[in-house]
mmCIF file of C-alpha atoms in Angstrom:
data_model
loop_
_atom_site.group_PDB
_atom_site.id
_atom_site.type_symbol
_atom_site.label_atom_id
_atom_site.label_comp_id
_atom_site.label_asym_id
_atom_site.label_seq_id
_atom_site.Cartn_x
_atom_site.Cartn_y
_atom_site.Cartn_z
ATOM 1 C CA MET O 271 3.961 -15.485 24.370
ATOM 2 C CA GLN O 272 0.161 -16.146 24.396
ATOM 3 C CA GLU O 273 0.512 -18.266 21.349
ATOM 4 C CA ARG O 274 3.234 -20.323 22.879
ATOM 5 C CA PHE O 275 1.086 -20.626 25.993
ATOM 6 C CA VAL O 276 -1.716 -22.149 23.946
ATOM 7 C CA GLU O 277 0.526 -24.606 22.150
ATOM 8 C CA LEU O 278 1.694 -25.930 25.520
ATOM 9 C CA GLU O 279 -1.706 -26.262 27.032
ATOM 10 C CA SER O 280 -1.496 -30.047 27.660
ATOM 11 C CA CYS O 281 2.095 -29.660 29.265
ATOM 12 C CA ILE O 282 0.905 -26.860 31.409
ATOM 13 C CA ARG O 283 -2.114 -28.704 32.530
ATOM 14 C CA THR O 284 -0.158 -31.712 33.455
ATOM 15 C CA THR O 285 2.684 -29.792 35.200
ATOM 16 C CA VAL O 286 0.143 -27.713 37.352
ATOM 17 C CA ALA O 287 -1.659 -30.967 38.352
ATOM 18 C CA LEU O 288 1.650 -32.479 39.414
ATOM 19 C CA LEU O 289 2.900 -29.355 41.389
ATOM 20 C CA ASP O 290 2.139 -29.275 45.088
ATOM 21 C CA ALA O 291 1.279 -25.671 45.015
ATOM 22 C CA ASP O 292 -1.750 -23.414 45.128
ATOM 23 C CA LEU O 293 -1.777 -22.224 41.561
ATOM 24 C CA PRO O 294 -4.731 -20.635 39.684
ATOM 25 C CA HIS O 295 -6.333 -23.049 37.144
ATOM 26 C CA LEU O 296 -7.744 -22.046 33.831
ATOM 27 C CA THR O 297 -11.202 -23.527 33.041
ATOM 28 C CA ALA O 298 -11.930 -25.213 29.808
ATOM 29 C CA GLY O 299 -13.857 -22.080 28.711
ATOM 30 C CA GLU O 300 -10.829 -19.856 29.404
ATOM 31 C CA TRP O 301 -8.509 -22.163 27.478
ATOM 32 C CA LYS O 302 -10.893 -21.942 24.411
ATOM 33 C CA THR O 303 -10.926 -18.144 24.787
ATOM 34 C CA LEU O 304 -7.198 -18.038 24.720
ATOM 35 C CA GLN O 305 -7.051 -20.339 21.685
ATOM 36 C CA LEU O 306 -9.515 -18.162 19.777
ATOM 37 C CA LEU O 307 -7.898 -14.888 20.925
ATOM 38 C CA SER O 308 -4.556 -16.239 19.700
ATOM 39 C CA LYS O 309 -6.079 -16.927 16.150
ATOM 40 C CA ALA O 310 -7.729 -13.536 16.105
ATOM 41 C CA LEU O 311 -4.478 -11.619 16.912
ATOM 42 C CA LYS O 312 -2.310 -13.510 14.490
ATOM 43 C CA PRO O 313 -3.267 -11.269 11.532
ATOM 44 C CA PHE O 314 -2.242 -8.213 13.602
ATOM 45 C CA GLU O 315 1.098 -9.826 14.409
ATOM 46 C CA ASP O 316 1.653 -10.590 10.743
ATOM 47 C CA ALA O 317 0.777 -7.019 9.728
ATOM 48 C CA THR O 318 3.172 -5.573 12.340
ATOM 49 C CA ALA O 319 6.002 -7.883 11.067
ATOM 50 C CA VAL O 320 5.326 -6.665 7.481
ATOM 51 C CA ALA O 321 5.067 -3.016 8.305
ATOM 52 C CA SER O 322 8.225 -3.158 10.386
ATOM 53 C CA GLY O 323 10.196 -5.170 7.720
ATOM 54 C CA GLU O 324 13.313 -3.122 6.374
ATOM 55 C CA ASN O 325 13.128 -4.925 3.021
ATOM 56 C CA TYR O 326 9.651 -3.700 2.095
ATOM 57 C CA ALA O 327 8.280 -0.545 0.602
ATOM 58 C CA THR O 328 5.923 -0.097 3.500
ATOM 59 C CA ALA O 329 4.123 3.194 2.586
ATOM 60 C CA SER O 330 2.251 1.444 -0.219
ATOM 61 C CA LEU O 331 1.268 -1.414 2.108
ATOM 62 C CA ILE O 332 -0.654 0.634 4.665
ATOM 63 C CA ILE O 333 -4.010 0.639 2.842
ATOM 64 C CA ILE O 334 -3.696 -3.100 2.232
ATOM 65 C CA ILE O 335 -2.949 -3.752 5.806
ATOM 66 C CA VAL O 336 -5.711 -1.584 7.284
ATOM 67 C CA ASN O 337 -8.404 -2.703 4.971
ATOM 68 C CA GLY O 338 -7.318 -6.347 5.388
ATOM 69 C CA LEU O 339 -7.318 -6.052 9.225
ATOM 70 C CA ASN O 340 -10.790 -4.398 9.109
ATOM 71 C CA ASP O 341 -12.041 -7.333 6.933
ATOM 72 C CA VAL O 342 -10.619 -9.868 9.494
ATOM 73 C CA CYS O 343 -12.342 -8.046 12.316
ATOM 74 C CA SER O 344 -15.686 -8.099 10.539
ATOM 75 C CA LYS O 345 -15.271 -11.727 9.777
ATOM 76 C CA LEU O 346 -14.480 -12.541 13.318
ATOM 77 C CA LEU O 347 -17.447 -10.545 14.606
ATOM 78 C CA ASN O 348 -19.787 -12.668 12.401
ATOM 79 C CA SER O 349 -18.239 -15.805 13.877
ATOM 80 C CA THR O 350 -20.480 -17.783 16.320
ATOM 81 C CA ASP O 351 -17.653 -18.658 18.471
ATOM 82 C CA ILE O 352 -16.666 -14.992 18.931
ATOM 83 C CA LEU O 353 -20.145 -13.756 19.463
ATOM 84 C CA GLN O 354 -20.718 -16.265 22.268
ATOM 85 C CA ASP O 355 -17.638 -15.014 24.169
ATOM 86 C CA ASN O 356 -18.056 -11.439 25.484
ATOM 87 C CA ILE O 357 -14.243 -11.035 26.171
ATOM 88 C CA LEU O 358 -13.407 -11.876 22.531
ATOM 89 C CA LYS O 359 -16.184 -9.913 21.044
ATOM 90 C CA ASN O 360 -15.215 -6.822 23.036
ATOM 91 C CA THR O 361 -11.544 -7.144 22.154
ATOM 92 C CA ILE O 362 -12.202 -7.422 18.443
ATOM 93 C CA GLU O 363 -14.634 -4.493 18.575
ATOM 94 C CA LYS O 364 -12.026 -2.332 20.347
ATOM 95 C CA LEU O 365 -9.343 -3.398 17.848
ATOM 96 C CA GLN O 366 -11.501 -2.450 14.835
ATOM 97 C CA GLN O 367 -12.501 0.831 16.407
ATOM 98 C CA SER O 368 -8.858 1.628 17.220
ATOM 99 C CA LEU O 369 -7.915 1.073 13.485
ATOM 100 C CA LEU O 370 -10.468 3.782 12.540
ATOM 101 C CA ASN O 371 -9.519 6.126 15.360
ATOM 102 C CA ARG O 372 -5.800 5.948 14.970
ATOM 103 C CA LEU O 373 -5.602 5.723 11.152
ATOM 104 C CA GLY O 374 -8.872 7.183 9.797
ATOM 105 C CA ASP O 375 -9.667 6.805 6.208
ATOM 106 C CA VAL O 376 -6.310 5.701 4.757
ATOM 107 C CA GLU O 377 -7.669 5.609 1.068
ATOM 108 C CA ASN O 378 -7.863 9.449 1.187
ATOM 109 C CA ASN O 379 -4.517 10.609 2.224
ATOM 110 C CA ILE O 380 -1.016 10.752 0.792
ATOM 111 C CA LEU O 381 -0.448 7.061 1.206
ATOM 112 C CA ALA O 382 -3.039 6.517 -1.481
ATOM 113 C CA LYS O 383 -0.721 7.752 -4.200
ATOM 114 C CA ALA O 384 2.086 5.310 -2.933
ATOM 115 C CA THR O 385 -0.346 2.424 -3.121
ATOM 116 C CA PHE O 386 -1.722 3.391 -6.528
ATOM 117 C CA LEU O 387 1.876 3.550 -8.018
ATOM 118 C CA ASP O 388 2.924 0.266 -6.531
ATOM 119 C CA PRO O 389 2.718 -2.168 -9.475
ATOM 120 C CA ARG O 390 1.653 -5.017 -7.014
ATOM 121 C CA PHE O 391 -1.600 -3.130 -6.011
ATOM 122 C CA LYS O 392 -2.504 -0.165 -8.338
ATOM 123 C CA ASP O 393 -6.262 0.662 -8.059
ATOM 124 C CA ALA O 394 -7.176 -2.949 -6.965
ATOM 125 C CA ALA O 395 -6.074 -2.088 -3.440
ATOM 126 C CA PHE O 396 -8.957 0.347 -3.022
ATOM 127 C CA LYS O 397 -12.265 -0.676 -1.539
ATOM 128 C CA ASN O 398 -13.633 2.808 -2.249
ATOM 129 C CA LYS O 399 -13.645 3.152 -6.091
ATOM 130 C CA ILE O 400 -14.309 6.950 -5.770
ATOM 131 C CA ALA O 401 -11.128 7.268 -3.718
ATOM 132 C CA ALA O 402 -9.207 5.387 -6.453
ATOM 133 C CA GLU O 403 -10.575 7.751 -9.182
ATOM 134 C CA ASN O 404 -9.531 10.778 -7.098
ATOM 135 C CA VAL O 405 -6.054 9.465 -6.855
ATOM 136 C CA LYS O 406 -5.951 8.588 -10.567
ATOM 137 C CA ARG O 407 -7.062 12.232 -11.270
ATOM 138 C CA GLN O 408 -4.439 13.788 -8.896
ATOM 139 C CA LEU O 409 -1.639 11.634 -10.420
ATOM 140 C CA THR O 410 -2.864 12.517 -13.990
ATOM 141 C CA ASN O 411 -2.697 16.212 -13.097
ATOM 142 C CA LEU O 412 0.839 15.744 -11.719
ATOM 143 C CA VAL O 413 2.031 13.954 -14.899
ATOM 144 C CA ALA O 414 0.364 16.662 -17.021
ATOM 145 C CA ASN O 415 2.175 19.344 -15.062
ATOM 146 C CA MET O 416 5.489 17.426 -15.709
ATOM 147 C CA PHE O 417 4.791 17.202 -19.342
ATOM 148 C CA HIS O 418 3.954 20.953 -19.370
ATOM 149 C CA SER O 419 7.132 21.841 -17.641
ATOM 150 C CA THR O 420 9.184 19.629 -19.886
ATOM 151 C CA GLY O 421 7.700 21.328 -23.042
ATOM 152 C CA ASN O 422 8.464 24.765 -21.737
ATOM 153 C CA GLU O 423 11.942 23.750 -20.869
ATOM 154 C CA LEU O 424 12.607 22.347 -24.411
ATOM 155 C CA LEU O 425 11.084 25.539 -25.842
ATOM 156 C CA ILE O 426 13.403 27.747 -23.874
ATOM 157 C CA ASN O 427 16.399 25.685 -24.720
ATOM 158 C CA ASN O 428 15.597 25.685 -28.401
ATOM 159 C CA GLN O 429 15.186 29.508 -28.305
ATOM 160 C CA ALA O 430 18.441 29.819 -26.440
ATOM 161 C CA THR O 431 20.202 27.533 -29.016
ATOM 162 C CA GLY O 432 18.768 29.674 -31.858
ATOM 163 C CA SER O 433 20.075 32.896 -30.381
ATOM 164 C CA GLU O 434 23.438 31.576 -29.859
ATOM 165 C CA SER O 435 23.718 30.318 -33.397
ATOM 166 C CA ASP O 436 23.065 33.943 -34.594
ATOM 167 C CA THR O 437 25.876 35.393 -32.497
ATOM 168 C CA GLN O 438 28.489 32.715 -32.239
ATOM 169 C CA GLU O 439 30.962 31.521 -34.792
ATOM 170 C CA LEU O 440 29.440 28.645 -36.997
ATOM 171 C CA THR O 441 30.240 25.216 -35.588
ATOM 172 C CA PHE O 442 29.486 21.778 -36.862
ATOM 173 C CA SER O 443 28.373 18.599 -34.987
ATOM 174 C CA PHE O 444 26.913 15.209 -36.021
ATOM 175 C CA TRP O 445 24.008 16.021 -33.723
ATOM 176 C CA ASP O 446 22.946 19.099 -35.674
ATOM 177 C CA SER O 447 20.464 17.486 -37.902
ATOM 178 C CA PHE O 448 18.949 15.371 -35.187
ATOM 179 C CA ASP O 449 18.554 18.418 -32.826
ATOM 180 C CA GLN O 450 16.819 20.428 -35.628
ATOM 181 C CA ARG O 451 14.278 17.496 -36.170
ATOM 182 C CA VAL O 452 13.746 17.247 -32.434
ATOM 183 C CA SER O 453 13.107 21.009 -32.030
ATOM 184 C CA LYS O 454 10.379 20.664 -34.722
ATOM 185 C CA HIS O 455 8.852 17.718 -33.262
ATOM 186 C CA LYS O 456 5.635 18.193 -31.143
ATOM 187 C CA PRO O 457 3.983 15.457 -29.220
ATOM 188 C CA LYS O 458 0.398 14.679 -30.231
ATOM 189 C CA GLY O 459 -2.431 15.854 -27.811
ATOM 190 C CA THR O 460 -2.419 18.112 -24.870
ATOM 191 C CA ALA O 461 -0.384 17.617 -21.742
ATOM 192 C CA SER O 462 -3.526 16.473 -20.012
ATOM 193 C CA SER O 463 -4.576 13.920 -22.605
ATOM 194 C CA ARG O 464 -1.005 12.438 -22.821
ATOM 195 C CA ALA O 465 -0.868 12.193 -18.973
ATOM 196 C CA LEU O 466 -4.222 10.384 -18.888
ATOM 197 C CA LEU O 467 -3.009 8.010 -21.601
ATOM 198 C CA GLU O 468 0.126 7.241 -19.598
ATOM 199 C CA ILE O 469 -1.908 6.525 -16.410
ATOM 200 C CA ASN O 470 -4.345 4.210 -18.364
ATOM 201 C CA ARG O 471 -1.378 2.328 -19.935
ATOM 202 C CA TYR O 472 -0.059 1.770 -16.457
ATOM 203 C CA LEU O 473 -3.330 0.512 -15.142
ATOM 204 C CA GLU O 474 -3.756 -1.786 -18.188
ATOM 205 C CA GLU O 475 -0.598 -3.605 -17.491
ATOM 206 C CA GLY O 476 -0.929 -6.673 -15.330
ATOM 207 C CA ILE O 477 -0.548 -6.517 -11.608
ATOM 208 C CA ILE O 478 2.678 -8.209 -10.534
ATOM 209 C CA SER O 479 2.784 -10.725 -7.767
ATOM 210 C CA ARG O 480 2.488 -9.185 -4.206
ATOM 211 C CA LYS O 481 5.598 -11.221 -3.362
ATOM 212 C CA SER O 482 7.614 -9.488 -6.150
ATOM 213 C CA ASP O 483 9.900 -6.541 -5.558
ATOM 214 C CA PRO O 484 7.931 -3.491 -6.769
ATOM 215 C CA LEU O 485 11.107 -1.515 -7.302
#
């Protein structure tokens, strides 16, 4: 509504001047304040639209949005036009403080994993490189546990298969020779080293366009 009001400034000025009514008039300074405020709030409107979109994987976008809005606020507070207008300055400061109070450190919560695993962002989304390394370590541990669990499951299945072959009647399958080779195959390295290798391979791949479908 405010943006539309600013767009229609000339029409509103003309209409108010022609009306025979005692209506409040905006000064030139107030019109300028509205124009700047409209521009300042536009990134917040865009962020709201993106975060509310049903066609987006929004969890991984939160860090991007919050960091981006914080940067916008910092740039605005360094603008001469903003600094000279107390209303605008106070508004931007309160918006920036609200981001911190409401959302806190978004790079150190569960959303960080979602962002790290989004091929559009990976570790490039993090301003805090220590936070990015922490997420990488957490994901490496999760992958290592998965490898470890998978290895134990295969071992149990192989042992069960061996026990059954000792007690059951002999059967034949074209899978027999392959299954025997698989049972003897052991991946190189520990679960942790393999997990770290997988994470590094993921990071070494190029980051896809932010407009692409991450799924």
